[in-house]
Amino acid sequence: MLGIGITELTVRIVVLAKQVPDPETPPSQFKIDESTNSVIPPNGVPPVVNGFDLNAVEAALLLRDAGAEVEITVLSVGSDFVMDAMKKPLAMGADRLVLVDDSRLDNIDSAATVKVLAAAIEKDGHYDLILGGRQASDWDQAHVTLGLAEVLGLPLVSLVQKLELNGDSVSLQRVIPDGYQTITAPVPSVLTITNELGEPRYPNLRGIMQASRKKAETFSLADIGLSSDDLAPKLELKNLYIPESNKHVELIQGEDEADSGKKLALRLREEKLI
Amino acid sequence: MTSILVVAECDEQGEISQSTLQAIVAAKGLVDPVVTVVIAGEAPASASTLAVGKIVTLSSVDDADAGIYDQATAVISSLVESTSPEIVIFSKSDFGSVVGARMAFRSDSAFASDCIEISNAGDGVSVTRPVYGGSALAEFEIPTRPAIITLRAGVYEAGTETGLPLIEAFESDVNVERVVSVTGTVAEAREGVRLEDANFVVSGGRGLGGPEPFSVLADLANALGGAVGASRAACDAGWIDHSHQVGLTGKSVSPDVYIAIGISGASQHMAGCSSSRAIVAINKDGDSNIFKEARFGIVGDWEKALPSFLATVRELKA
Ligand SMILES: Cc1cc2nc3c(=O)[nH]c(=O)nc-3n(C[C@H](O)[C@H](O)[C@H](O)COP(=O)(O)OP(=O)(O)OC[C@H]3O[C@@H](n4cnc5c(N)ncnc54)[C@H](O)[C@@H]3O)c2cc1C
Ligand SMILES: Nc1ncnc2c1ncn2[C@@H]1O[C@H](COP(=O)(O)O)[C@@H](O)[C@H]1O
């Protein structure tokens, strides 16, 4: 069944977006509770949507800008969602926000995350493209989107920096260490989006107003047919800690900066480094 | 006994890559290791002296697979299924990151990416990986097997030991239907040494203020026989191509000297250069994190300090 305003021609895009602690939190405020092996949320720094996931939202919006009729659904799995953060993709121009919200989904591993995402996507209905971020800045795993493609049995292209829709296929640029590949993939496919795509747009006032009127659609674990048993971890976190650094810097003091520059070179020669 | 598959990669010269040699060292540090190296494609001549018991080549994986890795994923999955190793180690490269993740989820196996340590833990395996951009380390136990792992470059040192491995071919009967196709490759032009191989890396960040100063950095890199790197902020600003990005989501470098200019030293940047022998920083903010990682530093404006540094380096090199 198609929703209001959705036609047969509409390209339905699911963007996977995770709520993460702000990665710009100053290191001095980054703290760990060693008794629970978890990160203590920094005071006064609200969480954000993972940066690469905003690149993925931007990728979907660029398809709309290019003239395609797209419906963009943002899907997130987690708990304790902060709506100010999670509504940012809506304010940028996404159409729907779907949250699988359950306290049991706090800090689950990637195997469980993939299961929940797959179940939610199948429950939510038809899709043509699934876009994920390159990696989430909390656990830096860089594989949930790849795993999802496997579990859904869909074609996968990672590290996409440019995309174009041509009927039932997509033309892509995929970043490689020294340039990019041009790739054609069918629809539906799973793509991971990287920051080389370009900065995500800033929401404008109209977008912010529209987002504030929209309500997130929420699923519980039971709604998507899963139970706690499906969340059993494959990786058991034993220890989380902040590494100690015992480095000590030798600051070069010259009469002025030009003199310091010269002395630095001489010091490096003295150490046989250059 | 711990049976381990190390999935090899070759470098630009077609030789077994440094990161694969490092992975072999990591594998041999496990309890009673039985190490098999897997090579997708033909084995280079140098493989015949690798210090492992056995090499398995996969001739059914061809160049058309690069970037998509449908074939590699299918063939390596079937090899793992038929040999049941306890641990499969990939490098944390483009290939390893994609193939490792895909084969793990295909077979419902555990996957840990970007590990810096692997050890035995009872019947299972224990790994350590940096998280939160490197602000923290997380130690995980993996009770099920196989444990599929990608290993960060530069944390284990490549060994010098040699051996006489048995080399055999693995013929797979998997049939991969190609639905995704690579239609071309556009390579970024490179001058001088490869960033990943350079003994000297001169990197610039947002503090450079624009694209022009990168030519001064290139002069310094040339004088040292090194390469130019950059922070993500400088790349995102369009001042220099992304192929120069150093860090967690860029390149990993471990030169003798890493010179960071106008870079604050965010953990995600340091993830790509912290195994350098010496880090040298020029930054006008004495409180910036880069001075917690650097061995030598100047607190000051690079515009004032860099010209005399470059001039003196040139004199010393003359
Ligand atoms: C998941 C994730 C992955 C990431 N991956 C990477 C990565 O691979 N690589 C990477 O680099 N970043 C990465 N980042 C981004 C990283 O967190 C930082 O935002 C980035 O490294 C900052 O770049 P910068 O140091 O150039 O800029 P800033 O942090 O803005 O620092 C600029 C510095 O320049 C100094 N400065 C300014 N003017 C002068 C002057 N005239 N003379 C001397 N010094 C001056 C300032 O004091 C400041 O310290 C990633 C982030 C996330 C969340
Ligand atoms: N809990 C989640 N909810 C929605 N998307 C997620 C979640 N976890 C991971 N993803 C997606 O998968 C990408 C890679 O995440 P990771 O493998 O955890 O680094 C992220 O950039 C998101 O697009």
Short mmCIF file of N, CA and C in Angstrom, two decimals, chain B residues 106-242:
data_model
loop_
_atom_site.label_atom_id
_atom_site.label_comp_id
_atom_site.label_asym_id
_atom_site.label_seq_id
_atom_site.Cartn_x
_atom_site.Cartn_y
_atom_site.Cartn_z
N ARG B 106 27.71 -13.00 6.38
CA ARG B 106 27.15 -14.05 5.54
C ARG B 106 27.07 -15.36 6.31
N SER B 107 28.09 -15.63 7.14
CA SER B 107 28.12 -16.92 7.85
C SER B 107 27.71 -16.77 9.31
N ASP B 108 27.17 -15.60 9.67
CA ASP B 108 26.74 -15.35 11.04
C ASP B 108 27.88 -15.56 12.04
N SER B 109 29.08 -15.11 11.65
CA SER B 109 30.25 -15.22 12.53
C SER B 109 30.55 -13.87 13.17
N ALA B 110 31.37 -13.92 14.23
CA ALA B 110 31.75 -12.68 14.90
C ALA B 110 32.76 -11.90 14.07
N PHE B 111 32.65 -10.59 14.09
CA PHE B 111 33.57 -9.74 13.33
C PHE B 111 34.05 -8.59 14.20
N ALA B 112 35.35 -8.37 14.24
CA ALA B 112 35.92 -7.24 14.96
C ALA B 112 36.85 -6.49 14.02
N SER B 113 36.56 -5.21 13.81
CA SER B 113 37.35 -4.46 12.83
C SER B 113 38.42 -3.61 13.51
N ASP B 114 39.48 -3.34 12.77
CA ASP B 114 40.49 -2.37 13.19
C ASP B 114 41.10 -2.71 14.55
N CYS B 115 41.50 -3.97 14.72
CA CYS B 115 42.06 -4.40 16.01
C CYS B 115 43.54 -4.03 16.12
N ILE B 116 43.98 -3.80 17.34
CA ILE B 116 45.40 -3.52 17.55
C ILE B 116 46.07 -4.62 18.37
N GLU B 117 45.27 -5.59 18.81
CA GLU B 117 45.86 -6.70 19.55
C GLU B 117 44.94 -7.91 19.45
N ILE B 118 45.56 -9.07 19.29
CA ILE B 118 44.80 -10.32 19.26
C ILE B 118 45.48 -11.28 20.22
N SER B 119 44.68 -11.95 21.06
CA SER B 119 45.28 -12.98 21.92
C SER B 119 44.29 -14.11 22.16
N ASN B 120 44.81 -15.22 22.66
CA ASN B 120 43.92 -16.32 23.03
C ASN B 120 43.26 -15.98 24.36
N ALA B 121 42.02 -16.41 24.52
CA ALA B 121 41.35 -16.21 25.80
C ALA B 121 40.53 -17.46 26.05
N GLY B 122 41.04 -18.35 26.87
CA GLY B 122 40.35 -19.62 27.10
C GLY B 122 40.19 -20.34 25.77
N ASP B 123 38.95 -20.73 25.48
CA ASP B 123 38.69 -21.40 24.21
C ASP B 123 38.52 -20.42 23.06
N GLY B 124 38.36 -19.17 23.41
CA GLY B 124 38.06 -18.19 22.38
C GLY B 124 39.22 -17.26 22.10
N VAL B 125 38.88 -16.08 21.66
CA VAL B 125 39.88 -15.11 21.24
C VAL B 125 39.53 -13.80 21.94
N SER B 126 40.57 -13.02 22.23
CA SER B 126 40.34 -11.71 22.80
C SER B 126 40.99 -10.67 21.88
N VAL B 127 40.31 -9.57 21.63
CA VAL B 127 40.88 -8.52 20.78
C VAL B 127 40.74 -7.17 21.48
N THR B 128 41.65 -6.27 21.13
CA THR B 128 41.55 -4.89 21.61
C THR B 128 41.42 -3.99 20.39
N ARG B 129 40.48 -3.06 20.45
CA ARG B 129 40.34 -2.11 19.35
C ARG B 129 40.08 -0.70 19.87
N PRO B 130 40.64 0.31 19.19
CA PRO B 130 40.36 1.68 19.59
C PRO B 130 38.92 2.03 19.26
N VAL B 131 38.27 2.77 20.13
CA VAL B 131 36.89 3.21 19.90
C VAL B 131 36.80 4.70 20.21
N TYR B 132 35.68 5.31 19.90
CA TYR B 132 35.51 6.74 20.11
C TYR B 132 36.69 7.51 19.50
N GLY B 133 37.00 7.15 18.27
CA GLY B 133 38.04 7.87 17.54
C GLY B 133 39.43 7.65 18.09
N GLY B 134 39.57 6.72 19.03
CA GLY B 134 40.88 6.49 19.63
C GLY B 134 40.97 7.09 21.03
N SER B 135 39.90 7.72 21.48
CA SER B 135 39.89 8.27 22.85
C SER B 135 39.88 7.15 23.88
N ALA B 136 39.40 5.97 23.48
CA ALA B 136 39.35 4.85 24.42
C ALA B 136 39.75 3.57 23.72
N LEU B 137 40.11 2.57 24.52
CA LEU B 137 40.39 1.24 23.99
C LEU B 137 39.35 0.28 24.57
N ALA B 138 38.91 -0.64 23.73
CA ALA B 138 37.92 -1.62 24.19
C ALA B 138 38.47 -3.02 23.97
N GLU B 139 38.33 -3.85 25.01
CA GLU B 139 38.80 -5.22 24.92
C GLU B 139 37.56 -6.12 24.87
N PHE B 140 37.53 -6.97 23.85
CA PHE B 140 36.38 -7.85 23.67
C PHE B 140 36.80 -9.30 23.71
N GLU B 141 35.91 -10.15 24.23
CA GLU B 141 36.12 -11.57 24.08
C GLU B 141 35.18 -12.09 23.00
N ILE B 142 35.69 -12.99 22.18
CA ILE B 142 34.88 -13.57 21.12
C ILE B 142 34.80 -15.06 21.38
N PRO B 143 33.69 -15.53 21.95
CA PRO B 143 33.62 -16.95 22.34
C PRO B 143 33.39 -17.90 21.16
N THR B 144 32.75 -17.41 20.08
CA THR B 144 32.43 -18.32 18.98
C THR B 144 33.55 -18.33 17.94
N ARG B 145 33.58 -19.35 17.12
CA ARG B 145 34.56 -19.39 16.06
C ARG B 145 33.90 -19.64 14.73
N PRO B 146 34.41 -19.19 13.61
CA PRO B 146 35.65 -18.42 13.53
C PRO B 146 35.44 -16.98 13.99
N ALA B 147 36.51 -16.40 14.57
CA ALA B 147 36.51 -14.97 14.86
C ALA B 147 37.16 -14.30 13.65
N ILE B 148 36.45 -13.39 13.04
CA ILE B 148 36.98 -12.72 11.85
C ILE B 148 37.40 -11.31 12.25
N ILE B 149 38.64 -10.98 11.89
CA ILE B 149 39.28 -9.80 12.45
C ILE B 149 39.96 -9.00 11.35
N THR B 150 39.89 -7.66 11.43
CA THR B 150 40.82 -6.87 10.61
C THR B 150 41.81 -6.21 11.55
N LEU B 151 43.06 -6.15 11.10
CA LEU B 151 44.16 -5.69 11.94
C LEU B 151 44.67 -4.35 11.44
N ARG B 152 44.79 -3.39 12.33
CA ARG B 152 45.31 -2.07 11.96
C ARG B 152 46.79 -2.18 11.56
N ALA B 153 47.17 -1.44 10.52
CA ALA B 153 48.56 -1.48 10.06
C ALA B 153 49.47 -0.80 11.07
N GLY B 154 50.69 -1.30 11.19
CA GLY B 154 51.72 -0.61 11.96
C GLY B 154 51.75 -0.92 13.45
N VAL B 155 50.85 -1.75 13.95
CA VAL B 155 50.90 -2.03 15.39
C VAL B 155 51.77 -3.25 15.71
N TYR B 156 51.81 -4.21 14.83
CA TYR B 156 52.77 -5.31 14.97
C TYR B 156 53.90 -5.01 13.99
N GLU B 157 55.10 -5.44 14.33
CA GLU B 157 56.21 -5.20 13.42
C GLU B 157 56.42 -6.43 12.53
N ALA B 158 56.58 -6.19 11.23
CA ALA B 158 56.78 -7.29 10.29
C ALA B 158 58.02 -8.09 10.67
N GLY B 159 57.95 -9.42 10.54
CA GLY B 159 59.08 -10.26 10.93
C GLY B 159 60.08 -10.43 9.79
N THR B 160 61.25 -10.96 10.11
CA THR B 160 62.27 -11.17 9.08
C THR B 160 62.48 -12.66 8.84
N GLU B 161 61.84 -13.47 9.66
CA GLU B 161 61.94 -14.92 9.56
C GLU B 161 61.49 -15.40 8.17
N THR B 162 62.08 -16.48 7.68
CA THR B 162 61.61 -17.05 6.42
C THR B 162 61.25 -18.52 6.62
N GLY B 163 60.61 -19.11 5.64
CA GLY B 163 60.22 -20.50 5.74
C GLY B 163 60.03 -21.10 4.35
N LEU B 164 59.49 -22.29 4.32
CA LEU B 164 59.28 -22.98 3.04
C LEU B 164 57.85 -23.53 2.99
N PRO B 165 56.90 -22.65 2.78
CA PRO B 165 55.51 -23.11 2.85
C PRO B 165 55.12 -24.00 1.68
N LEU B 166 54.18 -24.87 1.97
CA LEU B 166 53.53 -25.67 0.94
C LEU B 166 52.58 -24.74 0.19
N ILE B 167 52.60 -24.77 -1.13
CA ILE B 167 51.66 -23.89 -1.84
C ILE B 167 50.63 -24.74 -2.56
N GLU B 168 49.37 -24.49 -2.28
CA GLU B 168 48.34 -25.22 -3.02
C GLU B 168 47.23 -24.29 -3.50
N ALA B 169 46.54 -24.74 -4.53
CA ALA B 169 45.46 -23.91 -5.07
C ALA B 169 44.14 -24.40 -4.51
N PHE B 170 43.24 -23.46 -4.25
CA PHE B 170 41.90 -23.84 -3.80
C PHE B 170 40.94 -23.57 -4.96
N GLU B 171 40.36 -24.64 -5.45
CA GLU B 171 39.40 -24.47 -6.54
C GLU B 171 38.02 -24.39 -5.92
N SER B 172 37.37 -23.27 -6.15
CA SER B 172 36.05 -23.13 -5.58
C SER B 172 35.02 -23.29 -6.69
N ASP B 173 33.89 -23.90 -6.33
CA ASP B 173 32.87 -24.05 -7.37
C ASP B 173 31.76 -23.03 -7.19
N VAL B 174 32.01 -21.99 -6.37
CA VAL B 174 30.96 -20.99 -6.22
C VAL B 174 30.81 -20.19 -7.50
N ASN B 175 29.58 -19.89 -7.80
CA ASN B 175 29.29 -19.16 -9.02
C ASN B 175 28.73 -17.80 -8.64
N VAL B 176 29.48 -16.76 -8.94
CA VAL B 176 29.04 -15.44 -8.51
C VAL B 176 28.41 -14.70 -9.68
N GLU B 177 27.16 -14.33 -9.50
CA GLU B 177 26.50 -13.56 -10.54
C GLU B 177 26.87 -12.10 -10.34
N ARG B 178 27.39 -11.46 -11.37
CA ARG B 178 27.81 -10.07 -11.21
C ARG B 178 26.65 -9.11 -11.44
N VAL B 179 26.20 -8.50 -10.36
CA VAL B 179 25.12 -7.52 -10.52
C VAL B 179 25.63 -6.09 -10.39
N VAL B 180 26.79 -5.96 -9.75
CA VAL B 180 27.42 -4.65 -9.61
C VAL B 180 28.64 -4.66 -10.52
N SER B 181 28.84 -3.61 -11.31
CA SER B 181 30.02 -3.65 -12.17
C SER B 181 30.82 -2.36 -12.11
N VAL B 182 32.14 -2.53 -12.13
CA VAL B 182 33.04 -1.39 -12.15
C VAL B 182 33.23 -0.99 -13.60
N THR B 183 32.94 0.27 -13.91
CA THR B 183 33.04 0.70 -15.31
C THR B 183 34.30 1.51 -15.58
N GLY B 184 35.02 1.92 -14.53
CA GLY B 184 36.25 2.66 -14.75
C GLY B 184 36.92 3.03 -13.45
N THR B 185 38.16 3.49 -13.57
CA THR B 185 38.91 3.94 -12.39
C THR B 185 39.55 5.27 -12.72
N VAL B 186 39.42 6.24 -11.84
CA VAL B 186 40.04 7.54 -12.04
C VAL B 186 41.08 7.71 -10.93
N ALA B 187 42.36 7.73 -11.32
CA ALA B 187 43.41 7.81 -10.31
C ALA B 187 43.87 9.25 -10.14
N GLU B 188 44.07 9.61 -8.90
CA GLU B 188 44.61 10.93 -8.57
C GLU B 188 46.10 10.90 -8.92
N ALA B 189 46.56 11.93 -9.65
CA ALA B 189 47.98 11.97 -10.03
C ALA B 189 48.83 12.10 -8.77
N ARG B 190 49.96 11.39 -8.73
CA ARG B 190 50.81 11.48 -7.55
C ARG B 190 52.23 11.83 -7.98
N GLU B 191 52.83 12.76 -7.24
CA GLU B 191 54.24 13.07 -7.49
C GLU B 191 55.05 12.53 -6.33
N GLY B 192 56.22 12.00 -6.63
CA GLY B 192 57.12 11.57 -5.55
C GLY B 192 56.65 10.31 -4.86
N VAL B 193 57.10 10.16 -3.60
CA VAL B 193 56.85 8.91 -2.89
C VAL B 193 55.40 8.79 -2.45
N ARG B 194 54.98 7.54 -2.29
CA ARG B 194 53.65 7.27 -1.80
C ARG B 194 53.56 7.67 -0.33
N LEU B 195 52.46 8.32 0.01
CA LEU B 195 52.26 8.78 1.39
C LEU B 195 52.47 7.64 2.40
N GLU B 196 51.89 6.48 2.11
CA GLU B 196 51.96 5.36 3.05
C GLU B 196 53.39 4.83 3.24
N ASP B 197 54.24 5.06 2.24
CA ASP B 197 55.60 4.50 2.31
C ASP B 197 56.64 5.54 2.74
N ALA B 198 56.23 6.80 2.85
CA ALA B 198 57.20 7.88 3.04
C ALA B 198 57.87 7.82 4.41
N ASN B 199 59.16 8.17 4.45
CA ASN B 199 59.87 8.25 5.72
C ASN B 199 59.66 9.59 6.40
N PHE B 200 59.23 10.57 5.60
CA PHE B 200 58.91 11.89 6.15
C PHE B 200 57.53 12.29 5.63
N VAL B 201 56.69 12.72 6.53
CA VAL B 201 55.38 13.20 6.11
C VAL B 201 55.18 14.60 6.68
N VAL B 202 54.82 15.53 5.81
CA VAL B 202 54.54 16.90 6.23
C VAL B 202 53.06 17.14 6.02
N SER B 203 52.31 17.27 7.13
CA SER B 203 50.87 17.39 7.03
C SER B 203 50.37 18.76 7.46
N GLY B 204 49.34 19.22 6.77
CA GLY B 204 48.75 20.50 7.11
C GLY B 204 47.28 20.36 7.48
N GLY B 205 46.82 21.28 8.33
CA GLY B 205 45.42 21.24 8.77
C GLY B 205 44.71 22.56 8.55
N ARG B 206 43.60 22.67 9.23
CA ARG B 206 42.75 23.86 9.10
C ARG B 206 43.54 25.13 9.40
N GLY B 207 44.55 25.02 10.28
CA GLY B 207 45.34 26.19 10.65
C GLY B 207 46.11 26.80 9.49
N LEU B 208 46.21 26.09 8.36
CA LEU B 208 46.90 26.68 7.21
C LEU B 208 46.06 27.78 6.58
N GLY B 209 44.77 27.73 6.78
CA GLY B 209 43.90 28.82 6.35
C GLY B 209 43.51 28.83 4.88
N GLY B 210 44.05 27.96 4.08
CA GLY B 210 43.70 27.95 2.65
C GLY B 210 44.55 26.98 1.89
N PRO B 211 44.33 26.85 0.58
CA PRO B 211 45.07 25.86 -0.20
C PRO B 211 46.52 26.23 -0.49
N GLU B 212 46.81 27.55 -0.61
CA GLU B 212 48.15 27.96 -1.08
C GLU B 212 49.28 27.43 -0.21
N PRO B 213 49.17 27.50 1.14
CA PRO B 213 50.30 27.05 1.97
C PRO B 213 50.72 25.61 1.70
N PHE B 214 49.84 24.79 1.12
CA PHE B 214 50.24 23.41 0.85
C PHE B 214 51.42 23.34 -0.10
N SER B 215 51.64 24.40 -0.91
CA SER B 215 52.81 24.36 -1.79
C SER B 215 54.09 24.52 -0.98
N VAL B 216 54.03 25.27 0.13
CA VAL B 216 55.20 25.38 1.01
C VAL B 216 55.45 24.02 1.68
N LEU B 217 54.36 23.35 2.09
CA LEU B 217 54.50 22.02 2.69
C LEU B 217 55.11 21.05 1.69
N ALA B 218 54.70 21.20 0.41
CA ALA B 218 55.26 20.32 -0.63
C ALA B 218 56.75 20.60 -0.79
N ASP B 219 57.16 21.88 -0.68
CA ASP B 219 58.59 22.21 -0.78
C ASP B 219 59.36 21.52 0.34
N LEU B 220 58.80 21.57 1.54
CA LEU B 220 59.45 20.93 2.69
C LEU B 220 59.51 19.41 2.49
N ALA B 221 58.39 18.85 2.03
CA ALA B 221 58.36 17.40 1.79
C ALA B 221 59.41 17.02 0.75
N ASN B 222 59.52 17.82 -0.30
CA ASN B 222 60.52 17.55 -1.34
C ASN B 222 61.92 17.61 -0.78
N ALA B 223 62.18 18.64 0.04
CA ALA B 223 63.52 18.78 0.62
C ALA B 223 63.88 17.56 1.46
N LEU B 224 62.88 16.95 2.08
CA LEU B 224 63.12 15.79 2.95
C LEU B 224 62.98 14.47 2.20
N GLY B 225 62.54 14.54 0.96
CA GLY B 225 62.26 13.31 0.23
C GLY B 225 61.02 12.62 0.75
N GLY B 226 60.05 13.39 1.20
CA GLY B 226 58.85 12.81 1.80
C GLY B 226 57.59 13.13 1.03
N ALA B 227 56.46 13.03 1.71
CA ALA B 227 55.17 13.23 1.07
C ALA B 227 54.31 14.18 1.90
N VAL B 228 53.30 14.73 1.25
CA VAL B 228 52.40 15.67 1.92
C VAL B 228 51.14 14.96 2.40
N GLY B 229 50.79 15.21 3.66
CA GLY B 229 49.55 14.68 4.21
C GLY B 229 48.65 15.84 4.61
N ALA B 230 47.48 15.51 5.16
CA ALA B 230 46.55 16.56 5.55
C ALA B 230 45.57 16.02 6.58
N SER B 231 44.95 16.95 7.29
CA SER B 231 43.86 16.55 8.18
C SER B 231 42.58 16.50 7.36
N ARG B 232 41.57 15.86 7.93
CA ARG B 232 40.30 15.79 7.22
C ARG B 232 39.72 17.19 7.02
N ALA B 233 39.92 18.07 8.00
CA ALA B 233 39.36 19.42 7.87
C ALA B 233 39.91 20.11 6.63
N ALA B 234 41.21 19.94 6.37
CA ALA B 234 41.83 20.57 5.20
C ALA B 234 41.30 19.94 3.90
N CYS B 235 41.10 18.63 3.93
CA CYS B 235 40.57 17.95 2.74
C CYS B 235 39.12 18.33 2.50
N ASP B 236 38.32 18.32 3.56
CA ASP B 236 36.90 18.66 3.41
C ASP B 236 36.74 20.09 2.89
N ALA B 237 37.69 20.96 3.27
CA ALA B 237 37.61 22.35 2.81
C ALA B 237 37.98 22.46 1.33
N GLY B 238 38.48 21.37 0.76
CA GLY B 238 38.85 21.38 -0.65
C GLY B 238 40.23 21.95 -0.92
N TRP B 239 41.04 22.11 0.12
CA TRP B 239 42.38 22.70 -0.05
C TRP B 239 43.35 21.71 -0.69
N ILE B 240 43.06 20.42 -0.50
CA ILE B 240 43.94 19.37 -1.02
C ILE B 240 43.08 18.13 -1.21
N ASP B 241 43.48 17.26 -2.15
CA ASP B 241 42.65 16.10 -2.44
C ASP B 241 42.57 15.14 -1.25
N HIS B 242 41.43 14.46 -1.16
CA HIS B 242 41.22 13.53 -0.05
C HIS B 242 42.22 12.38 0.00
#
